[in-house]
Backbone as CSV, one residue per row, in Angstrom:
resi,resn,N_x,N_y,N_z,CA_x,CA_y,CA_z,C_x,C_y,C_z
1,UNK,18.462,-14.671,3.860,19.199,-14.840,2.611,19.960,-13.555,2.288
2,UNK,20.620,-13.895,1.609,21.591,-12.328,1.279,20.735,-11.474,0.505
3,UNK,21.246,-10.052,0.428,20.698,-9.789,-0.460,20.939,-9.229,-2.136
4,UNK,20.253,-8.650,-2.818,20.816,-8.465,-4.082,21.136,-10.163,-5.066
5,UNK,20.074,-10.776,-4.722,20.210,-12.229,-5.407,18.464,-12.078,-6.635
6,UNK,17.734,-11.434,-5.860,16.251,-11.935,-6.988,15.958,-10.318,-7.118
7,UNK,15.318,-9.666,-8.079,14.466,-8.449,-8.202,13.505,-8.372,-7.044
8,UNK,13.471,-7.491,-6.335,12.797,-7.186,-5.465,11.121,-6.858,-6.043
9,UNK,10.655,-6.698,-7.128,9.756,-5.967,-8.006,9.620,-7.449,-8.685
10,UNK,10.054,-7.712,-9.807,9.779,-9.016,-10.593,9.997,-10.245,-9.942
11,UNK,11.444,-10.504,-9.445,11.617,-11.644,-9.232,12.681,-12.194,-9.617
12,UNK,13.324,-11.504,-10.772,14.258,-12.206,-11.699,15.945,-11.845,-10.712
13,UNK,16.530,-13.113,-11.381,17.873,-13.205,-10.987,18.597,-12.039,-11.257
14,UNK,19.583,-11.082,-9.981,19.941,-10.597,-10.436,21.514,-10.848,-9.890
15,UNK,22.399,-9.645,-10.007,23.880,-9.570,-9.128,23.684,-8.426,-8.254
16,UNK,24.538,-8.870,-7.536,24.854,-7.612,-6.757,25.169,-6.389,-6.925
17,UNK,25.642,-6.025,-8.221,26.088,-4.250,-8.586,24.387,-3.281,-8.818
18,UNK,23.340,-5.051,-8.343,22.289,-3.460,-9.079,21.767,-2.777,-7.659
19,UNK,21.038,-1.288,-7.956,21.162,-0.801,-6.589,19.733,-1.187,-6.028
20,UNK,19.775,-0.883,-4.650,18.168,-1.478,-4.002,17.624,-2.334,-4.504
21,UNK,18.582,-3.838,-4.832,18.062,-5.147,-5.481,16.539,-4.645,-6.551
22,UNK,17.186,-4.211,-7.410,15.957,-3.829,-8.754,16.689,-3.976,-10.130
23,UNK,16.666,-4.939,-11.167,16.656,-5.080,-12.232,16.797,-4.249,-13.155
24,UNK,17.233,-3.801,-14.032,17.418,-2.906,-15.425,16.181,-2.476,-15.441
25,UNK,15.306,-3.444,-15.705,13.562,-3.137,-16.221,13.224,-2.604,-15.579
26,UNK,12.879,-3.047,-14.095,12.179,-2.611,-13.111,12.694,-1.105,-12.822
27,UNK,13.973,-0.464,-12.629,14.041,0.321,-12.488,13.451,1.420,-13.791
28,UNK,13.431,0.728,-14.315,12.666,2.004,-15.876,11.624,1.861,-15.358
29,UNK,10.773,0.512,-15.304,9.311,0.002,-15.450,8.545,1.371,-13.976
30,UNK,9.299,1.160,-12.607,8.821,1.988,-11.583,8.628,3.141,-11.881
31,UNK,7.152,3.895,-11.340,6.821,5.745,-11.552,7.881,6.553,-10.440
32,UNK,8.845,6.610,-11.130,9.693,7.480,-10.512,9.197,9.004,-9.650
33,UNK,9.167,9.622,-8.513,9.076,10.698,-8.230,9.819,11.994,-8.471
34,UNK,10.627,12.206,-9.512,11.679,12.699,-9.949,11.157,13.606,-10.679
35,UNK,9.989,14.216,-11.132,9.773,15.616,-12.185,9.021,16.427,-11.017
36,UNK,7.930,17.148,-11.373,7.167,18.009,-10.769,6.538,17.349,-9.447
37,UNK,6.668,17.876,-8.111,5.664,17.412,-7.646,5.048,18.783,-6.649
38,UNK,3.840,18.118,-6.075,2.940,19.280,-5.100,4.276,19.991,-4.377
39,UNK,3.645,20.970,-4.114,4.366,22.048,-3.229,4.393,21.650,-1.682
40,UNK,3.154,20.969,-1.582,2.892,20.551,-0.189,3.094,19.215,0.279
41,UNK,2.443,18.505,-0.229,2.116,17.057,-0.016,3.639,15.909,-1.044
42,UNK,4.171,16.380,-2.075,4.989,15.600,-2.280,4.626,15.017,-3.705
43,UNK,2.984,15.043,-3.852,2.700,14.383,-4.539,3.009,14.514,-6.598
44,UNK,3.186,13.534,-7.069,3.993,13.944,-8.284,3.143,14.334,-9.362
45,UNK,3.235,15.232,-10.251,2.196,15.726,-10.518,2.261,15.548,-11.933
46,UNK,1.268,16.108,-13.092,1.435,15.388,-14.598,2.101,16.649,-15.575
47,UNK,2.945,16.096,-16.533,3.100,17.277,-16.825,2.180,18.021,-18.030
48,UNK,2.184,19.231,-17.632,1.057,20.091,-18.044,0.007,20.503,-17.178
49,UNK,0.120,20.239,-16.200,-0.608,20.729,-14.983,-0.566,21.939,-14.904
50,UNK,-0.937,22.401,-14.355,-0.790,24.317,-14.327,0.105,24.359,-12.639
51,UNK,-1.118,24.055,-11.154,-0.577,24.619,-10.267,0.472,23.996,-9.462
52,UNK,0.903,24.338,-8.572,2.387,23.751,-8.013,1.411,22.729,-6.799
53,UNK,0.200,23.113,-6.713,-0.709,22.477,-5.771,-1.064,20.766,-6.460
54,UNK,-1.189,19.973,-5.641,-2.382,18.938,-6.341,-3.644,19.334,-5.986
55,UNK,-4.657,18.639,-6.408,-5.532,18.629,-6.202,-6.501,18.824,-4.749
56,UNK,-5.769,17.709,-4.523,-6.142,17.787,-2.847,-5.643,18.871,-2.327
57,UNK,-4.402,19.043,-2.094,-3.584,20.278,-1.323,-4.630,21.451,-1.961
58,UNK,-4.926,21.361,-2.923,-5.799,22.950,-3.377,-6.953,23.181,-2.235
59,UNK,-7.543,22.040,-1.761,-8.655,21.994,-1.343,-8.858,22.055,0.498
60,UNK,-7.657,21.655,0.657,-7.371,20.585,2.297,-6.123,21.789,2.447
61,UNK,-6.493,22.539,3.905,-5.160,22.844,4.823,-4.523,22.017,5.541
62,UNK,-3.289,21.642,5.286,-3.196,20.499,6.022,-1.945,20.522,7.388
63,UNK,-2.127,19.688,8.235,-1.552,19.870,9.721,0.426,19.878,9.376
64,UNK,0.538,19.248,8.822,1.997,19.189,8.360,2.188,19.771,7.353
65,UNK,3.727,20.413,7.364,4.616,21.102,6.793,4.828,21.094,5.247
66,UNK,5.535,19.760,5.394,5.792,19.705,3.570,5.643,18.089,3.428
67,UNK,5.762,16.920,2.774,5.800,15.719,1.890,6.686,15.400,1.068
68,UNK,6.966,14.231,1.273,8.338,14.144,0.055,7.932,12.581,-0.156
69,UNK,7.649,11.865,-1.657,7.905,10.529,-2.027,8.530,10.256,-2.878
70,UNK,9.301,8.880,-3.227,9.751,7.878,-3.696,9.126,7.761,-5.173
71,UNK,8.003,7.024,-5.326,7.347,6.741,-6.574,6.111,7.128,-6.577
72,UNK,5.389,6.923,-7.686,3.860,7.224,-7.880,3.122,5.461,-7.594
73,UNK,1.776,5.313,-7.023,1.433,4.231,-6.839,1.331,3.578,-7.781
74,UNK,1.736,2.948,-8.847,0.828,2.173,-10.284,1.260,1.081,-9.612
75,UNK,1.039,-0.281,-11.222,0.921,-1.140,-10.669,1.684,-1.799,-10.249
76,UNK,3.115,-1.472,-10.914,4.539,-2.246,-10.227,4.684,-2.480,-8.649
77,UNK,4.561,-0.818,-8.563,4.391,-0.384,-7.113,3.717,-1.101,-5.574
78,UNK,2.452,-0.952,-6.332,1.372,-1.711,-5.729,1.293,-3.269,-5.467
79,UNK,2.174,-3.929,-6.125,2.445,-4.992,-6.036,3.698,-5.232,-5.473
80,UNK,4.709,-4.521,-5.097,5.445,-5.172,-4.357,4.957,-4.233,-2.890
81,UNK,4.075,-3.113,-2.646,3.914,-3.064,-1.422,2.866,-3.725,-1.036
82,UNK,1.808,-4.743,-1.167,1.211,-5.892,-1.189,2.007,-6.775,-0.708
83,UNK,3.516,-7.358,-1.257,4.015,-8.571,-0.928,4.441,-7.695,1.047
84,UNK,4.849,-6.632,0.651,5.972,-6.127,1.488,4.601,-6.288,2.867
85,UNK,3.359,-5.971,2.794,2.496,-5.835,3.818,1.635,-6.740,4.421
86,UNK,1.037,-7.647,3.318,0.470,-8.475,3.220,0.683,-10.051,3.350
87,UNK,2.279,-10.247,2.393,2.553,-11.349,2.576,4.231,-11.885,3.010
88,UNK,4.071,-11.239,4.253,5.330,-11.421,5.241,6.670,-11.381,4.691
89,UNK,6.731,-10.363,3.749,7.880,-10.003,3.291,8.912,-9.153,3.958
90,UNK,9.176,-8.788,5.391,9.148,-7.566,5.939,10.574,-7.195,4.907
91,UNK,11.049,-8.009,4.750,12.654,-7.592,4.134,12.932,-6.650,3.101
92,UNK,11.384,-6.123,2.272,11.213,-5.161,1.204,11.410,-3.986,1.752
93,UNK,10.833,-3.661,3.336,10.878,-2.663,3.481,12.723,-2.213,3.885
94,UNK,13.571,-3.048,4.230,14.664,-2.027,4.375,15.006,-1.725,3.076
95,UNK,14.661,-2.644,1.784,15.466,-1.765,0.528,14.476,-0.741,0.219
96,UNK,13.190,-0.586,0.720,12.676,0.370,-0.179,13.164,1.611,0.753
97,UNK,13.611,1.153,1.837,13.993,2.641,3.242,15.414,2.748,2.328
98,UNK,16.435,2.289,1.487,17.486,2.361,0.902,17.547,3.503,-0.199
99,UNK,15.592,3.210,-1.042,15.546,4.242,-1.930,15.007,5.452,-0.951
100,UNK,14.768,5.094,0.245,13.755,6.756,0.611,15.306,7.328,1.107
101,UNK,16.395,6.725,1.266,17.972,7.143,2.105,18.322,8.099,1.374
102,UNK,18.332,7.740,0.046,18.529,8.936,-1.110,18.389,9.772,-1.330
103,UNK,16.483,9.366,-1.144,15.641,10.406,-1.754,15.813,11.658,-0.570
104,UNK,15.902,11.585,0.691,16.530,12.003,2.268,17.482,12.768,1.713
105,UNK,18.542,12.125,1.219,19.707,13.181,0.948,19.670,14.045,0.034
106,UNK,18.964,13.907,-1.083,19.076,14.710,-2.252,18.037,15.905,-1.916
107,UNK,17.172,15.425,-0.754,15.908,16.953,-0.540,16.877,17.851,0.713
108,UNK,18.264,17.230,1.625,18.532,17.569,2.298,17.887,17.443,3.561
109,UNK,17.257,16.951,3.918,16.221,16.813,5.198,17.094,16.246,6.373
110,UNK,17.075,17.148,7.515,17.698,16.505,8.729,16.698,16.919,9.910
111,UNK,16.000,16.198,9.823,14.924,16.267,11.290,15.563,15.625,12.499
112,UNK,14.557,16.040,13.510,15.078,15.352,14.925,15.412,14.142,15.055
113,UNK,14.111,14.038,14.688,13.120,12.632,15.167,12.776,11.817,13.589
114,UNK,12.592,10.594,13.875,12.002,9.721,12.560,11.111,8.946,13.163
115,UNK,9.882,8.952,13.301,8.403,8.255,13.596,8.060,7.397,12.650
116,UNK,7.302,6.310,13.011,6.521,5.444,12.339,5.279,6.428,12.435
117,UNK,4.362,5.963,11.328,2.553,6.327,11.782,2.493,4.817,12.239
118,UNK,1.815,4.743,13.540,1.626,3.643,13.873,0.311,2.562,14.126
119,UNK,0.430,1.494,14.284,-0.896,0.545,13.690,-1.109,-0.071,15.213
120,UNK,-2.436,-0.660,15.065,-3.186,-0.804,16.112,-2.529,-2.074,16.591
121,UNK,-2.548,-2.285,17.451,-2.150,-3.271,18.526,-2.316,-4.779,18.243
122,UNK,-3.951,-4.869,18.305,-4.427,-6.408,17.589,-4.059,-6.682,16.195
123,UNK,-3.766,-5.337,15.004,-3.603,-5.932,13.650,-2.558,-5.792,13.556
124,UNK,-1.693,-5.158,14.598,0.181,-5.496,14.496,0.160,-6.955,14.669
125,UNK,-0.297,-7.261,15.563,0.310,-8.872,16.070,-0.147,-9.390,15.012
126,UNK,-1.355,-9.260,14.828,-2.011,-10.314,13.603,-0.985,-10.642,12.232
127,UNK,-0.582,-9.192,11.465,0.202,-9.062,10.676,1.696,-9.932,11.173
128,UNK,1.940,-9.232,12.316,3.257,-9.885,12.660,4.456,-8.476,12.514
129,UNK,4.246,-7.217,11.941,4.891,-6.054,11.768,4.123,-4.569,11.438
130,UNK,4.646,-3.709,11.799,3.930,-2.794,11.140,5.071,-1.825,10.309
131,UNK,4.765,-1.857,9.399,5.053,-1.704,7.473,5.836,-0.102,7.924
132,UNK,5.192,0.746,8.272,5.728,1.730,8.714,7.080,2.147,9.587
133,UNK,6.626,1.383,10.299,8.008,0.984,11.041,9.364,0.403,11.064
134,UNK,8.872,-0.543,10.022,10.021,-1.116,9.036,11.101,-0.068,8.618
135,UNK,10.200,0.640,7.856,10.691,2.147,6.439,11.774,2.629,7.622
136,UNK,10.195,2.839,8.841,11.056,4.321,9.593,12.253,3.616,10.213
137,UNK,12.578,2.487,10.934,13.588,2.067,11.681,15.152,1.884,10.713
138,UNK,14.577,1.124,9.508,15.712,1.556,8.667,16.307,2.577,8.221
139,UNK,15.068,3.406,7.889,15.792,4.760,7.455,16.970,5.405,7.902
140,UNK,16.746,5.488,9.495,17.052,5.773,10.964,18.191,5.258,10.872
141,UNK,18.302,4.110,10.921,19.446,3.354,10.927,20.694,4.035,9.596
142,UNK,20.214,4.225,8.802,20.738,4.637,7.460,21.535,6.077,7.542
143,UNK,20.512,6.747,8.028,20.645,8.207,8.296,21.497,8.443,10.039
144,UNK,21.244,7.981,10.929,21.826,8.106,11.880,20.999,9.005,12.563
145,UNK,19.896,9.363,12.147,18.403,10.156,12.856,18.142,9.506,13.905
146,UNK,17.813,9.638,15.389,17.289,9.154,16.028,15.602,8.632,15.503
147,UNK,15.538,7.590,16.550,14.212,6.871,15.896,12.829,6.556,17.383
148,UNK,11.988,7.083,17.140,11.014,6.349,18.533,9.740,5.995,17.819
149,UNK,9.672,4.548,17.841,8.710,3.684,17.833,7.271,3.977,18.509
150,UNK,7.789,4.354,19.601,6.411,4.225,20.418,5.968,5.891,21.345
151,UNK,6.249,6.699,20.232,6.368,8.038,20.391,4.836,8.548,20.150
152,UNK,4.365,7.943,19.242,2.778,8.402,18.838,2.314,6.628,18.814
153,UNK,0.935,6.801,19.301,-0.076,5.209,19.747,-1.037,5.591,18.822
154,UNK,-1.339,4.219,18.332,-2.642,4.471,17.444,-3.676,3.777,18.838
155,UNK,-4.708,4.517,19.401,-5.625,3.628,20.439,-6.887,3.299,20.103
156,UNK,-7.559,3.351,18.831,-8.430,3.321,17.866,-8.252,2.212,16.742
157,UNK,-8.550,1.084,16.762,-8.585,0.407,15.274,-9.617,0.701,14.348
158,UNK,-9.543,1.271,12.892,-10.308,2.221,12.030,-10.885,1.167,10.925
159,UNK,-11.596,1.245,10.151,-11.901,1.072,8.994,-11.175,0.673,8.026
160,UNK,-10.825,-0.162,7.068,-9.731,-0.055,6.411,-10.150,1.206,5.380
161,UNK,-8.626,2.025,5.042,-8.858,3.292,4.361,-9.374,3.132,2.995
162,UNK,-8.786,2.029,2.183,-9.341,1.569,1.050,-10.200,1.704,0.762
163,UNK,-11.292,1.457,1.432,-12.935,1.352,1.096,-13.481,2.740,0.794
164,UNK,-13.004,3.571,1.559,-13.555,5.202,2.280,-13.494,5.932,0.565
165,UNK,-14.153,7.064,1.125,-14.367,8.262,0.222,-13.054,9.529,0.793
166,UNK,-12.826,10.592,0.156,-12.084,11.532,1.383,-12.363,11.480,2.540
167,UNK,-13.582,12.077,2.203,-14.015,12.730,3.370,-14.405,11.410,4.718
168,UNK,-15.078,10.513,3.630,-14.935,9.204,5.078,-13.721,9.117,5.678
169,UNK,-12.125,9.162,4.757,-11.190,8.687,5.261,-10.662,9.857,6.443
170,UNK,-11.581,10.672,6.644,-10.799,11.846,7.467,-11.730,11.748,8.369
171,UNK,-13.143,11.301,8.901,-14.079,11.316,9.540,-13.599,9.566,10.050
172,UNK,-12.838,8.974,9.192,-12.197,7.257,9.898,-10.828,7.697,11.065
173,UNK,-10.575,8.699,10.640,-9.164,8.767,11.865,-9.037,9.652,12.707
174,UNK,-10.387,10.437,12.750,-10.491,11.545,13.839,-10.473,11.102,15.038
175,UNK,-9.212,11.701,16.203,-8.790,11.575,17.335,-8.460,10.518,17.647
176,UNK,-8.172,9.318,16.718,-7.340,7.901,16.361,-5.813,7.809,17.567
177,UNK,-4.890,8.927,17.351,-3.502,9.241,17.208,-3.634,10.006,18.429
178,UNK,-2.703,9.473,19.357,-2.097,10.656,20.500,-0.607,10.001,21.260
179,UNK,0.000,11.368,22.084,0.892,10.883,22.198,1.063,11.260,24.079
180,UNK,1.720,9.678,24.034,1.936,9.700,26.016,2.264,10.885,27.100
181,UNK,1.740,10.895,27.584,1.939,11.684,28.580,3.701,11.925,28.498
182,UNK,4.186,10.882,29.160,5.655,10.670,29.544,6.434,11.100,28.550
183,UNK,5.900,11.158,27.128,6.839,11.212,25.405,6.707,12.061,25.274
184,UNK,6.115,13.263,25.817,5.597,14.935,25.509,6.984,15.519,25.366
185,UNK,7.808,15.337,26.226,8.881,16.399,26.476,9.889,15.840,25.583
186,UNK,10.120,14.834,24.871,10.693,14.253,23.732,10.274,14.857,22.765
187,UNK,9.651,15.722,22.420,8.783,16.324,21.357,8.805,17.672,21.143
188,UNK,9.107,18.405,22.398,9.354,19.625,22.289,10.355,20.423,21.815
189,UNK,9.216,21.126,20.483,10.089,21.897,19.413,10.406,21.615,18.354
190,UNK,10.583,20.061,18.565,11.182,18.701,17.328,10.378,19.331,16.047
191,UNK,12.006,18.848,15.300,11.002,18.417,13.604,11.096,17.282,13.284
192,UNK,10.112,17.045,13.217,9.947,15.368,12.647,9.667,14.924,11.613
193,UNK,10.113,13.878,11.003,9.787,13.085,10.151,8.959,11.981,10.163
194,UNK,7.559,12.018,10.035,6.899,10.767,9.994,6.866,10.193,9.127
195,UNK,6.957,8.551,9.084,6.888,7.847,7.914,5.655,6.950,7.491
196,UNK,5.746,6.613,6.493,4.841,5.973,6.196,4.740,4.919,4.739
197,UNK,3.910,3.934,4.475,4.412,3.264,2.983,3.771,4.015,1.937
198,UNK,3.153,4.433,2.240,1.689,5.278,0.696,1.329,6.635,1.469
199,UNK,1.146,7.755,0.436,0.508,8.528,0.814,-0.700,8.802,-0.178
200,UNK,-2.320,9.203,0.447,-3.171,9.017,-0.743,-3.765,10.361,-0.812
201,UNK,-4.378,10.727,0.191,-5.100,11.980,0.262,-4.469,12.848,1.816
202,UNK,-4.069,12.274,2.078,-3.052,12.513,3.505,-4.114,12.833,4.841
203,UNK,-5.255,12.270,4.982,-6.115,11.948,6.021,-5.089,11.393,7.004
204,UNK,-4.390,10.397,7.214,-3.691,9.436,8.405,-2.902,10.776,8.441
205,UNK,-1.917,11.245,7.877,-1.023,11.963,7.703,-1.163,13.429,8.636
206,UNK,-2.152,13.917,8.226,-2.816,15.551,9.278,-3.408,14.644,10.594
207,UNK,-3.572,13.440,10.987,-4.003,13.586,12.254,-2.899,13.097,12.678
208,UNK,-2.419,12.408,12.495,-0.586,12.123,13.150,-0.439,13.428,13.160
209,UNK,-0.110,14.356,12.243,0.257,15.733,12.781,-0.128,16.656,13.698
210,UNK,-1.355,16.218,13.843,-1.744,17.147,14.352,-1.817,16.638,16.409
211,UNK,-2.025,15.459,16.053,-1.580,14.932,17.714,-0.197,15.652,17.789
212,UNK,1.281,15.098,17.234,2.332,15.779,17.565,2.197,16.702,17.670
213,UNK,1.746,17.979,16.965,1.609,19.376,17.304,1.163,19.622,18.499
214,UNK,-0.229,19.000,18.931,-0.786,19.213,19.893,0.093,18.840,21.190
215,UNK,0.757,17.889,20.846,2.195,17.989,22.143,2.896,18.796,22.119
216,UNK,3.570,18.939,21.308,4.758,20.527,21.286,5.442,20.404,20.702
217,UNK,5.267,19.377,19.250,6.443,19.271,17.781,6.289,20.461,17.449
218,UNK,7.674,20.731,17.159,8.120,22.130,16.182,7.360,21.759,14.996
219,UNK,7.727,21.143,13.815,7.230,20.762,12.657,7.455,19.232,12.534
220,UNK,6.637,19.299,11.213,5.989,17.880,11.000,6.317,17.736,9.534
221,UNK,7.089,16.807,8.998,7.163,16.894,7.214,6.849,14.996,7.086
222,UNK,6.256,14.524,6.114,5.681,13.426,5.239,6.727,13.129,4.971
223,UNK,7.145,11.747,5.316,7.864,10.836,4.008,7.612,9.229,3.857
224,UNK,7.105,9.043,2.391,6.430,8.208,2.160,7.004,7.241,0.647
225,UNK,6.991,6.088,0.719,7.749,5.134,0.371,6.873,5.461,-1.586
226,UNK,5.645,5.606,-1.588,4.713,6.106,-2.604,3.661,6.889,-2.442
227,UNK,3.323,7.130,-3.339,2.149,8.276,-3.387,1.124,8.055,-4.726
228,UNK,0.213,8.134,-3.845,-0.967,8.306,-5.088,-1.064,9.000,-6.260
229,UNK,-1.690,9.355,-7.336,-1.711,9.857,-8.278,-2.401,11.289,-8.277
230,UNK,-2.132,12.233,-8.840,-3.235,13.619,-8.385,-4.231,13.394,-9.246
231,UNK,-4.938,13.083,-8.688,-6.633,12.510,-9.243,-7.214,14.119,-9.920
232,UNK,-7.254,14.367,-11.120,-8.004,16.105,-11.387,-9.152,15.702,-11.905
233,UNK,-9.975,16.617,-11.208,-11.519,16.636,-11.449,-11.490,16.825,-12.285
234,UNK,-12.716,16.590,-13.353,-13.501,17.176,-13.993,-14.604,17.927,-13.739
235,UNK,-14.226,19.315,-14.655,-15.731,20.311,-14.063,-16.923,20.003,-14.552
């Protein structure tokens, strides 16, 4: 179907002048990534916060460079990356790769390479796509970045991350991620852009990095369609 006919987010009828098929509302209603965020990770932070860190980043050295997202997860969010993953929508993901095109230009980012984080074999087929790949192939397309799909293998099917604690979710993807023999020399020096739909505590995120590193990526920077909230302890 064409696009720019229904809200991508609600549903409602729209025209074509609105941008990344989103509604008046919806575009207010979405947690924009647009004020403060982490220094490291991307993540958007509240205002009145004190450090340029989140939470996590205070705590976690992490394998990659820097992070950059789109929106904060609430519930708008969360519900159209549900339809986009869950219920064979793949078509969400090129408009939401439309808002990350932007968000790309306005941080200035020109990497080598544009990677998917990539999904296991049996729950690709099952699904029928992997969500990541979507983002990253459009992006690619958008940007004129070269793109490799099958640059990093997930050879491990994990836990779903949902369930986990941190620290489970980083003890769920240890040595998950590596990259081919043959794809090594495609890698050397590269800065890359890995993509991804959510970023939460960035567990998936440092071991993707850290396989590429361990081949011979120059650097490694996050970009992610949303991001979690900086969860602050209480002492």
């Amino acid at each position: 179907y064409p696009s720019n006919i229904y809200c991508i987010s609600c549903g409602n009828i729209i025209d074509d002048s609105r941008p990344y098929s989103l509604c008046d509302s919806c575009v207010r209603t979405l947690k924009w990534a647009n004020g403060r965020t982490c220094s490291r990770c991307g993540k958007p932070l509240q205002e009145g916060y004190g450090p340029d860190l989140c939470t996590d980043c205070l705590d976690t050295e992490h394998a990659f460079e820097k992070g950059f997202t789109c929106v904060e997860y609430g519930a708008a969010e969360r519900e159209m990356l549900h339809r986009f993953k869950y219920k064979d929508q793949a078509y969400l993901g090129r408009k939401m790769a439309e808002i990350m095109y932007d968000r790309i230009r306005i941080e200035e980012l020109s990497p080598d390479l544009i990677i998917p984080v990539p999904m296991f074999g049996r729950k690709q087929k099952k699904r029928g796509y992997n969500q990541a790949a979507v983002l990253a192939s459009s992006l690619a397309k958008y940007t004129g970045i070269p793109y490799d799909g099958r640059l990093l293998v997930r050879a491990v099917e994990t836990e779903a991350m949902s369930r986990l604690s941190a620290l489970g979710r980083r003890r769920n993807i240890r040595e998950v991620f590596s990259v081919p023999v043959s794809k090594k020399d495609r890698l050397a020096g590269k800065t890359i852009l890995l993509v991804d739909d959510i970023y939460t505590t960035g567990s998936t995120a440092d071991a993707c990095s850290q396989a590429l590193l361990e081949a011979g990526a120059g650097r490694i920077c996050i970009f992610t369609f949303a991001s979690g909230a900086n969860l602050i302890r209480k002492e």
